[in-house]
Amino acid sequence: MKLEDVEVFVEAVQVGSLAGAARRLSLTAMAASRSLNNLEAELGVRLVHRTTRSLSPTSDGETFLPHAQALLEGRDNALADLRPHGNALSGHLRITASAAFARKVVAPMLAAFMARHPALRVDLLSTDEQVDIVAQGIDVAIRIAPLRDNRLVARRLADSPRVLCVAAAYRVKHGQPGTLAELSAHDCLVISGTSHWSFVCADKSVRQRVAGRFAASSIDALYEACVGGLGIANLSSWYVEPALASGVVERLVLADAEPEPLGIWAVYPTSRLVPHKVRVFIDALEQYIQANPSRPAGQAGGKSS
């Protein structure tokens, strides 16, 4: 059994097509098809259902998939230990993060990280949609939100304190709330589909209904709306701290409550044989966050599933 053939199978299942696997592995479509045929002949079973446009694993393919992934991870980990240049990484690392966090934290961190690992290729998917990391073949997702999918494994990298922000233009025209109860009478800038914000009040977590004339799926859009005086925003400190320091927006402090912090999580498909490149990237991102005062407040080490 050739590991190159196993890699074609794993990639094809992850992306849902043999053509997609061929592109990721820099192979021709014919070479990828040959590899898959060789693997099926070697194992004596049919691993995938193939059509002209899609591919899905058979029951035998689903049984073999975790073993195939373990074989590839074992190869990568063995090469990492034997590599003469210490812990230098190679291969392809696929990451996803929200557009704002990718732009303000992950991309700046990657500049030095990739300089230390010149043989590593990185694909950073910046999106505010919560993607299916298994289906899209993502190695690690950075998420700043309560975790919903308990099939995944997560490591908490840091706290993400949140800050109520308001522009002087809004405050002068509409005033500002002094207590949590008064917040509901003001225009709040919310993520689309959001009806409540979470606060800590007298050491208890409470949910406050909020609404306003403007909602968006993008943190960047909410920030610009706040700067323009459209309402009050509830933003992560790593995002808004420079604007607060320069006076572009002002911190709004309530007398009886403060925004509940979120967690920054590194999420990956399985805890079994986590690739060396993923472990090194997560460690480096955690260190970067802790080393930069304008980044999220560090509180690392927690794990969840």
Coordinates of C-alpha atoms in Angstrom, one line a residue:
M1 CA 0.0 0.0 0.0
K2 CA 1.5 3.3 -1.1
L3 CA 0.9 6.3 1.2
E4 CA 0.6 8.5 -1.9
D5 CA -2.4 6.5 -2.9
V6 CA -3.8 6.7 0.6
E7 CA -3.4 10.5 0.5
V8 CA -5.4 10.7 -2.7
F9 CA -8.2 8.8 -1.1
V10 CA -8.3 10.9 2.1
E11 CA -8.2 14.2 0.1
A12 CA -10.9 13.0 -2.3
V13 CA -13.3 12.2 0.6
Q14 CA -12.6 15.5 2.3
V15 CA -13.2 17.7 -0.7
G16 CA -15.9 15.5 -2.3
S17 CA -14.3 15.0 -5.7
L18 CA -11.3 13.4 -7.2
A19 CA -10.6 16.5 -9.3
G20 CA -10.4 18.6 -6.1
A21 CA -8.0 16.1 -4.5
A22 CA -5.8 16.2 -7.6
R23 CA -5.6 20.0 -7.5
R24 CA -4.7 20.0 -3.8
L25 CA -2.0 17.4 -4.3
S26 CA -0.7 19.0 -7.5
L27 CA -1.5 15.9 -9.5
T28 CA -3.2 15.4 -12.8
A29 CA -6.7 14.0 -12.8
M30 CA -5.5 10.8 -14.5
A31 CA -2.7 10.3 -11.9
A32 CA -5.2 10.8 -9.0
S33 CA -7.7 8.3 -10.5
R34 CA -4.9 5.8 -11.0
S35 CA -3.8 6.1 -7.4
L36 CA -7.4 5.5 -6.1
N37 CA -7.8 2.5 -8.4
N38 CA -4.5 1.1 -7.2
L39 CA -5.5 1.5 -3.6
E40 CA -8.9 -0.2 -4.1
A41 CA -7.2 -3.0 -5.9
E42 CA -4.7 -3.4 -3.1
L43 CA -7.4 -3.5 -0.4
G44 CA -9.8 -5.6 -2.5
V45 CA -12.8 -3.3 -1.8
R46 CA -14.5 -0.4 -3.4
L47 CA -13.8 2.7 -1.3
V48 CA -15.8 5.4 -3.0
H49 CA -18.9 6.0 -5.1
R50 CA -17.9 8.2 -8.1
T51 CA -20.0 10.3 -10.5
T52 CA -18.8 12.9 -13.0
R53 CA -19.3 15.6 -10.4
S54 CA -19.1 14.2 -6.9
L55 CA -17.6 11.5 -4.8
S56 CA -18.6 9.9 -1.5
P57 CA -17.2 7.0 0.5
T58 CA -18.8 3.6 0.5
S59 CA -19.3 1.8 3.8
D60 CA -15.9 0.2 3.4
G61 CA -14.5 3.6 2.6
E62 CA -16.0 5.0 5.8
T63 CA -14.4 2.1 7.8
F64 CA -11.0 2.6 6.2
L65 CA -11.0 6.5 6.4
P66 CA -9.8 6.9 10.0
H67 CA -7.1 4.2 9.5
A68 CA -6.0 6.1 6.3
Q69 CA -5.8 9.4 8.2
A70 CA -3.8 7.7 11.0
L71 CA -1.4 6.3 8.5
L72 CA -0.8 9.8 7.0
E73 CA -0.5 11.5 10.4
G74 CA 2.0 8.8 11.5
R75 CA 4.1 9.5 8.4
D76 CA 4.0 13.3 9.1
N77 CA 4.9 12.9 12.7
A78 CA 7.7 10.5 11.9
L79 CA 9.1 12.9 9.3
A80 CA 8.8 15.8 11.8
D81 CA 10.9 13.9 14.4
L82 CA 13.5 12.9 11.8
R83 CA 13.8 16.2 9.9
P84 CA 17.4 17.5 10.2
H85 CA 16.3 21.1 10.6
G86 CA 14.7 20.6 14.0
N87 CA 11.0 21.4 14.0
A88 CA 10.7 23.0 10.6
L89 CA 7.3 22.3 9.1
S90 CA 6.4 21.4 5.5
G91 CA 3.2 20.4 3.6
H92 CA -0.1 22.3 3.4
L93 CA -1.8 23.8 6.5
R94 CA -5.4 24.9 6.0
I95 CA -6.9 27.4 8.5
T96 CA -10.2 29.2 8.8
A97 CA -11.0 32.2 11.0
S98 CA -13.5 35.0 11.0
A99 CA -12.6 37.8 8.5
A100 CA -11.8 40.3 11.3
F101 CA -9.7 37.9 13.4
A102 CA -7.9 36.6 10.3
R103 CA -7.0 40.1 9.3
K104 CA -6.0 41.5 12.7
V105 CA -4.4 38.6 14.4
V106 CA -3.8 35.4 12.3
A107 CA -2.4 37.0 9.2
P108 CA 0.1 39.2 11.1
M109 CA 1.1 36.2 13.2
L110 CA 1.6 34.0 10.1
A111 CA 4.3 36.4 8.6
A112 CA 6.9 35.4 11.2
F113 CA 5.6 31.8 11.5
M114 CA 6.0 31.1 7.8
A115 CA 9.4 32.7 7.8
R116 CA 10.4 30.1 10.4
H117 CA 9.0 27.3 8.2
P118 CA 9.8 28.1 4.6
A119 CA 8.7 24.8 3.3
L120 CA 5.2 25.2 4.7
R121 CA 2.2 26.3 2.5
V122 CA -0.8 28.0 4.3
D123 CA -4.3 28.5 3.0
L124 CA -6.2 30.9 5.3
L125 CA -10.0 30.9 4.7
S126 CA -11.4 34.2 6.1
T127 CA -15.1 34.0 6.5
D128 CA -17.8 35.0 9.0
E129 CA -19.7 31.8 8.1
Q130 CA -19.1 28.8 10.4
V131 CA -17.8 26.3 7.8
D132 CA -17.9 22.5 8.1
I133 CA -14.2 21.9 8.7
V134 CA -14.4 18.1 8.1
A135 CA -16.2 18.5 4.7
Q136 CA -13.9 21.3 3.5
G137 CA -10.7 19.6 4.6
I138 CA -9.7 22.3 7.2
D139 CA -6.9 21.4 9.6
V140 CA -7.8 23.9 12.2
A141 CA -10.5 26.6 12.8
I142 CA -10.2 29.6 15.1
R143 CA -13.6 30.4 16.6
I144 CA -14.6 33.1 19.0
A145 CA -18.1 32.0 20.1
P146 CA -19.8 29.4 22.2
L147 CA -19.1 26.0 20.6
R148 CA -22.0 24.1 19.2
D149 CA -20.6 21.0 17.5
N150 CA -19.6 18.5 20.1
R151 CA -18.2 16.2 17.5
L152 CA -15.1 18.4 17.2
V153 CA -12.2 18.9 19.6
A154 CA -11.4 22.3 20.8
R155 CA -8.5 23.9 22.8
R156 CA -9.1 27.3 24.5
L157 CA -6.3 29.7 23.6
A158 CA -7.4 32.9 25.4
D159 CA -10.3 35.0 26.7
S160 CA -11.7 37.5 24.4
P161 CA -13.0 40.4 26.5
R162 CA -15.7 42.5 24.9
V163 CA -16.3 46.3 25.1
L164 CA -19.4 48.4 24.5
C165 CA -18.4 51.2 22.1
V166 CA -20.1 54.4 21.0
A167 CA -19.1 57.3 18.8
A168 CA -19.3 60.8 20.1
A169 CA -21.8 61.6 17.3
Y170 CA -24.3 59.0 18.6
R171 CA -23.7 60.0 22.3
V172 CA -24.3 63.7 21.6
K173 CA -27.5 63.1 19.6
H174 CA -29.0 60.2 21.6
G175 CA -27.3 60.2 25.0
Q176 CA -26.0 56.9 26.4
P177 CA -27.3 54.2 28.8
G178 CA -26.1 54.2 32.3
T179 CA -27.4 50.8 33.3
L180 CA -28.1 47.5 31.6
A181 CA -31.9 48.0 31.6
E182 CA -31.5 51.4 29.8
L183 CA -29.6 49.6 27.0
S184 CA -32.8 48.3 25.4
A185 CA -33.9 51.9 24.6
H186 CA -30.9 52.5 22.4
D187 CA -29.9 51.5 18.9
C188 CA -27.6 48.5 19.2
L189 CA -25.5 47.2 16.3
V190 CA -25.9 43.5 16.2
I191 CA -24.7 40.5 14.1
S192 CA -27.5 39.5 11.8
G193 CA -30.0 37.1 13.6
T194 CA -28.8 38.2 17.0
S195 CA -31.5 39.3 19.5
H196 CA -29.5 39.3 22.8
W197 CA -26.1 40.2 24.3
S198 CA -24.6 38.4 27.3
F199 CA -23.5 40.4 30.3
V200 CA -22.0 39.7 33.7
C201 CA -24.1 41.3 36.4
A202 CA -23.5 40.7 40.1
D203 CA -21.3 37.7 39.2
K204 CA -24.1 36.1 37.2
S205 CA -24.4 35.7 33.4
V206 CA -27.5 37.5 32.1
R207 CA -28.9 38.0 28.6
Q208 CA -30.2 41.4 27.6
R209 CA -32.5 41.9 24.6
V210 CA -31.0 44.4 22.1
A211 CA -32.2 45.8 18.8
G212 CA -31.5 48.6 16.4
R213 CA -31.9 49.8 12.9
F214 CA -28.7 48.2 11.6
A215 CA -27.5 44.6 11.6
A216 CA -24.7 42.9 9.6
S217 CA -22.9 39.6 9.3
S218 CA -19.5 41.3 9.4
I219 CA -17.7 42.7 12.5
D220 CA -16.0 45.2 10.2
A221 CA -19.4 46.5 9.1
L222 CA -20.6 46.9 12.6
Y223 CA -17.5 48.8 13.6
E224 CA -17.8 51.2 10.7
A225 CA -21.5 51.7 11.6
C226 CA -20.5 52.5 15.1
V227 CA -17.8 55.0 14.0
G228 CA -20.5 56.6 11.8
G229 CA -22.8 57.2 14.8
L230 CA -25.4 54.6 14.0
G231 CA -25.5 53.0 17.4
I232 CA -23.7 51.1 20.2
A233 CA -21.5 48.1 19.3
N234 CA -20.3 45.2 21.4
L235 CA -16.9 44.4 20.1
S236 CA -13.9 42.3 21.1
S237 CA -11.1 44.3 22.7
W238 CA -8.5 42.8 20.3
Y239 CA -10.5 44.4 17.5
V240 CA -11.5 47.8 18.9
E241 CA -8.6 48.7 21.3
P242 CA -6.7 50.8 18.7
A243 CA -9.8 52.8 18.0
L244 CA -10.4 53.4 21.7
A245 CA -6.8 54.5 22.2
S246 CA -7.0 57.0 19.4
G247 CA -10.5 58.3 20.4
V248 CA -12.3 57.2 17.2
V249 CA -14.9 55.5 19.4
E250 CA -15.4 55.7 23.2
R251 CA -15.8 53.0 25.8
L252 CA -19.3 52.8 27.2
V253 CA -19.3 51.6 30.9
L254 CA -22.5 50.5 32.5
A255 CA -22.9 50.9 36.3
D256 CA -24.3 47.4 36.9
A257 CA -23.0 45.1 34.2
E258 CA -20.2 44.4 31.7
P259 CA -20.1 42.4 28.5
E260 CA -19.4 38.7 29.1
P261 CA -16.1 37.7 27.5
L262 CA -16.0 35.0 24.9
G263 CA -13.3 32.4 24.4
I264 CA -10.9 32.0 21.5
W265 CA -10.8 28.4 20.5
A266 CA -8.7 26.3 18.2
V267 CA -11.0 23.7 16.8
Y268 CA -10.0 20.6 14.9
P269 CA -11.7 17.4 13.7
T270 CA -10.2 14.8 16.1
S271 CA -7.8 14.6 19.0
R272 CA -6.3 11.3 17.6
L273 CA -3.0 11.9 16.0
V274 CA -3.3 15.7 15.6
P275 CA -0.8 16.6 12.8
H276 CA 2.5 18.1 14.0
K277 CA 2.0 21.2 11.9
V278 CA -1.4 21.9 13.6
R279 CA 0.0 21.5 17.1
V280 CA 3.0 23.8 16.3
F281 CA 0.6 26.4 14.7
I282 CA -1.7 26.4 17.6
D283 CA 1.1 26.8 20.1
A284 CA 2.6 29.7 18.1
L285 CA -0.8 31.5 17.8
E286 CA -1.4 31.1 21.6
Q287 CA 2.1 32.6 22.3
Y288 CA 1.5 35.4 19.8
I289 CA -1.8 36.3 21.5
Q290 CA -0.2 36.4 24.9
A291 CA 2.8 38.4 23.7
N292 CA 0.8 41.2 22.2
P293 CA -1.0 43.5 24.7
S294 CA -3.5 44.7 22.1
R295 CA -4.5 41.1 21.3
P296 CA -6.9 39.0 23.3
A297 CA -6.1 38.5 27.0
G298 CA -4.4 35.1 27.5
Q299 CA -6.0 32.3 29.4
A300 CA -4.9 29.2 27.7
G301 CA -4.9 25.5 28.3
G302 CA -8.6 24.6 28.5
K303 CA -10.0 21.8 26.3
S304 CA -13.5 20.9 25.2
S305 CA -15.2 18.6 22.8

